[in-house]
CSV table of C-alpha atoms in Angstrom, one decimal:
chain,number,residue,atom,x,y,z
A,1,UNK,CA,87.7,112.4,77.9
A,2,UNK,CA,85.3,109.7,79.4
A,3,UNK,CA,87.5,106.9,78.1
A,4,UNK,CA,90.4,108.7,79.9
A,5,UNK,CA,88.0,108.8,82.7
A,6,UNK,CA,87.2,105.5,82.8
A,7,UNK,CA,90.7,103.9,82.5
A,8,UNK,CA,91.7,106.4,85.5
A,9,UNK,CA,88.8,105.1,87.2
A,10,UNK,CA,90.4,101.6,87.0
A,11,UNK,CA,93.8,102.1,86.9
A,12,UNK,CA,93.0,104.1,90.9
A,13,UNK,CA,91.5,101.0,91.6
A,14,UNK,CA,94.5,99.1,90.9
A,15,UNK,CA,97.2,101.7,92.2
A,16,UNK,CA,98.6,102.8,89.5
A,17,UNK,CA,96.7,105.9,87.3
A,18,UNK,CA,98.4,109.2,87.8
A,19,UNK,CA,96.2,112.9,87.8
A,20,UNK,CA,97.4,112.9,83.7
A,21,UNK,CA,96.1,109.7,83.5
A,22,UNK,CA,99.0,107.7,82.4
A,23,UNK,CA,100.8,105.2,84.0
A,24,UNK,CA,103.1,105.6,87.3
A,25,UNK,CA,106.5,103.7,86.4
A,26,UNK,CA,107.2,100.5,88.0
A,27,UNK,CA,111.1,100.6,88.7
A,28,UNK,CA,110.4,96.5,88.9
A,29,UNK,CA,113.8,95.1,90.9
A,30,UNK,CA,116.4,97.3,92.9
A,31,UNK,CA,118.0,99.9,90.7
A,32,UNK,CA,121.0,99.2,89.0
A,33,UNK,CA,123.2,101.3,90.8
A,34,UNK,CA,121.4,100.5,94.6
A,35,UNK,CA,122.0,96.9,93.7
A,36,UNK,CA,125.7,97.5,92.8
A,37,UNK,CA,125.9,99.2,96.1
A,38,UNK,CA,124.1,96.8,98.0
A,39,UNK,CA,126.2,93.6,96.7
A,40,UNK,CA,129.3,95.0,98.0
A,41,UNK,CA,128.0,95.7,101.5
A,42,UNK,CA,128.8,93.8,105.1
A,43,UNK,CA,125.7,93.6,106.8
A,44,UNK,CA,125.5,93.2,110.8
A,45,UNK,CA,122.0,91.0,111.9
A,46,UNK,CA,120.0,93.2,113.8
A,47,UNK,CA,118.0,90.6,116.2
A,48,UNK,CA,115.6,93.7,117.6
A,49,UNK,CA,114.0,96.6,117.0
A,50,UNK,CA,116.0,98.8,119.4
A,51,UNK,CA,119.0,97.2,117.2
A,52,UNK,CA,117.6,99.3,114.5
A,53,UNK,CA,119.1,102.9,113.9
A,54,UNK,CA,116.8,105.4,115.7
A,55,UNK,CA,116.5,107.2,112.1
A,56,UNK,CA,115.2,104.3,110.8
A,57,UNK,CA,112.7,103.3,113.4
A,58,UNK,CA,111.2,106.9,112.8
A,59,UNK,CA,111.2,106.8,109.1
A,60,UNK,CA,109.4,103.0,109.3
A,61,UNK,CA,106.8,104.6,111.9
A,62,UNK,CA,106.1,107.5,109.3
A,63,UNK,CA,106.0,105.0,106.3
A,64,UNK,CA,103.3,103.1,108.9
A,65,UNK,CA,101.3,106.0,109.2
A,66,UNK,CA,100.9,105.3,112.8
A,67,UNK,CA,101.6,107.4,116.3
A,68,UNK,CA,103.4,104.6,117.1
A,69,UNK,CA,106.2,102.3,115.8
A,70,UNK,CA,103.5,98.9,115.2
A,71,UNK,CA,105.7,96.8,114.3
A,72,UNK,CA,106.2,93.6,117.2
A,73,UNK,CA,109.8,92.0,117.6
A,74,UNK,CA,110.8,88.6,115.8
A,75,UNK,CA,108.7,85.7,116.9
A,76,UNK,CA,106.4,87.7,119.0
A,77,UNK,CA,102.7,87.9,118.6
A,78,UNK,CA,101.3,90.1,116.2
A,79,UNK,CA,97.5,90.5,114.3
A,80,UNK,CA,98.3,87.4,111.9
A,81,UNK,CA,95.1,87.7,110.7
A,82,UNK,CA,92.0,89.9,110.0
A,83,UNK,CA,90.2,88.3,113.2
A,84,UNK,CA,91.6,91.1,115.8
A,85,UNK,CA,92.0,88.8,118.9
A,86,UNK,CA,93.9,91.1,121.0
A,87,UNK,CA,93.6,95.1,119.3
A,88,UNK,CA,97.1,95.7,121.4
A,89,UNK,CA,98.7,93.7,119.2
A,90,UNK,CA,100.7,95.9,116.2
A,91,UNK,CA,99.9,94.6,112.7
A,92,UNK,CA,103.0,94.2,111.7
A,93,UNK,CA,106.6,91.6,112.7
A,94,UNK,CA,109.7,91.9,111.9
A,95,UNK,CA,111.3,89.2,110.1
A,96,UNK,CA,114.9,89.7,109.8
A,97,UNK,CA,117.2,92.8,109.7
A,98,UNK,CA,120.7,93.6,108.6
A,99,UNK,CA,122.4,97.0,108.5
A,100,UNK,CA,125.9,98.0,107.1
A,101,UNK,CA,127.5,101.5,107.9
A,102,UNK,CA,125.2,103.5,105.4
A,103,UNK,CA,121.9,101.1,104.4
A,104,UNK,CA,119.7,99.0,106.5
A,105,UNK,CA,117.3,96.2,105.3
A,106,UNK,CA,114.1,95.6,107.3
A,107,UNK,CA,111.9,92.4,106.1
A,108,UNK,CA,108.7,92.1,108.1
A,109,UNK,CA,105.3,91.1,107.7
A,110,UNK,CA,101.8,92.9,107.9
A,111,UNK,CA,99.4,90.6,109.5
A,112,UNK,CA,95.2,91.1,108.5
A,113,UNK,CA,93.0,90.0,105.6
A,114,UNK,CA,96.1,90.2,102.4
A,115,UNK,CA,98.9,88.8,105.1
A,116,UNK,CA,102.4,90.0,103.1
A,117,UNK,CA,106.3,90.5,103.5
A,118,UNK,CA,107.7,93.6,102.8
A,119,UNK,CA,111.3,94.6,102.6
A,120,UNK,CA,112.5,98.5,103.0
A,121,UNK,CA,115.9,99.8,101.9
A,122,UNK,CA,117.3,102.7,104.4
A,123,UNK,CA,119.8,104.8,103.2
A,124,UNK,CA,121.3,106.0,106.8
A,125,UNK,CA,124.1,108.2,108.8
A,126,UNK,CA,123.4,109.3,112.3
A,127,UNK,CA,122.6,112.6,110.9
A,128,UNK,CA,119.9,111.7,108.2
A,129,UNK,CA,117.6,108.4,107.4
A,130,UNK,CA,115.2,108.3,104.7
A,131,UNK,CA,113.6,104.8,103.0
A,132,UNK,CA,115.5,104.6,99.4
A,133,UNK,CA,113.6,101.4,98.2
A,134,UNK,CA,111.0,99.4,99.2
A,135,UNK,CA,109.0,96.0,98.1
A,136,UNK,CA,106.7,93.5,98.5
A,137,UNK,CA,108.5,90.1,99.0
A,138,UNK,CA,107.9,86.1,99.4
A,139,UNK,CA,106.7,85.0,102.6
A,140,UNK,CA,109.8,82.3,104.0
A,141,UNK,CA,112.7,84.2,104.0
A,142,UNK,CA,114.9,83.9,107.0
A,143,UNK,CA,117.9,85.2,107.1
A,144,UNK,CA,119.1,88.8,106.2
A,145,UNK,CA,121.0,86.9,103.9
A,146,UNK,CA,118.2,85.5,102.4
A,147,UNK,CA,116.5,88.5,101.9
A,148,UNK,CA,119.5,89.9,100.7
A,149,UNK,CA,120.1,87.9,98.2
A,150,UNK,CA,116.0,88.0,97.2
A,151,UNK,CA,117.1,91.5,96.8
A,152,UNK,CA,119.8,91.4,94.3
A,153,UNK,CA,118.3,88.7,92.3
A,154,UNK,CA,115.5,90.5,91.5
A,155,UNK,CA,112.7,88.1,93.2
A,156,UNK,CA,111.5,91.4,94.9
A,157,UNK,CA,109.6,93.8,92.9
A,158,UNK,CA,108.6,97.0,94.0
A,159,UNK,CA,109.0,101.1,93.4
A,160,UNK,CA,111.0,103.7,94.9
A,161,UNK,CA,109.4,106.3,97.3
């Protein structure tokens, strides 16, 4: 029992120990099927966050955590960095976005004392939104292609909600 304990102990500190005390699975890269789907998709840039579904604005504000979307538009200023200069700014940018008629692809990155890129798989209609996959990803990527193709390569790791 303490041994269990103790590895528990660590494995919360890294993220990863579950009330039985074994090991939450890692689905690593998109799942097989979700990348099938994914490759054969059209995706149309979104340029803005009002370009963004309205189901998928509210399901990245409740993956936030936050009364409010915090989340700034491409190129404008956001908290970078763990030095709050302006505490207006959100903590978060968006990078690039693409959506086709059922998924949507966010890239963005959270500013403060880790800065990261995260990418967010929306499964979408206008009657129902909810975040299929999600991922930490490199910093650099440009394009919704780019990110696309991060995607289905496997360069971005993460686990499903």
């Amino acid at each position: 029992m303490r041994h269990t304990f103790l590895l528990c102990a660590i494995g919360m500190a890294l993220s990863s120990c579950t009330a039985a005390g074994s090991q939450a699975p890692d689905t690593g890269a998109l799942p097989a099927s979700l990348r099938a789907h994914l490759q054969n998709e059209r995706f149309q840039i979104v340029t803005s966050l009002r370009g963004l579904p309205l189901g998928v604005r509210d399901s990245l504000q409740g993956s936030f955590g936050s009364p409010t979307l915090d989340i700034a538009e491409p190129g404008a200023p956001f908290q970078a960095t763990d030095v709050i200069v302006n505490p207006n700014l959100p903590t978060r940018r968006l990078v690039a976005a693409g959506c086709s008629t059922d998924h949507c692809i966010v890239y963005f990155e959270r500013g403060g004392i880790a800065h990261a890129w995260h990418v967010a798989v929306f499964q979408w209609t206008p009657e129902a939104t909810h975040l299929e996959w999600s991922g930490t990803a490199p910093g650099g990527l440009a394009t919704i292609d780019d990110v696309r193709k991060a995607l289905l390569s496997g360069a971005i790791k993460g686990r499903q909600p």
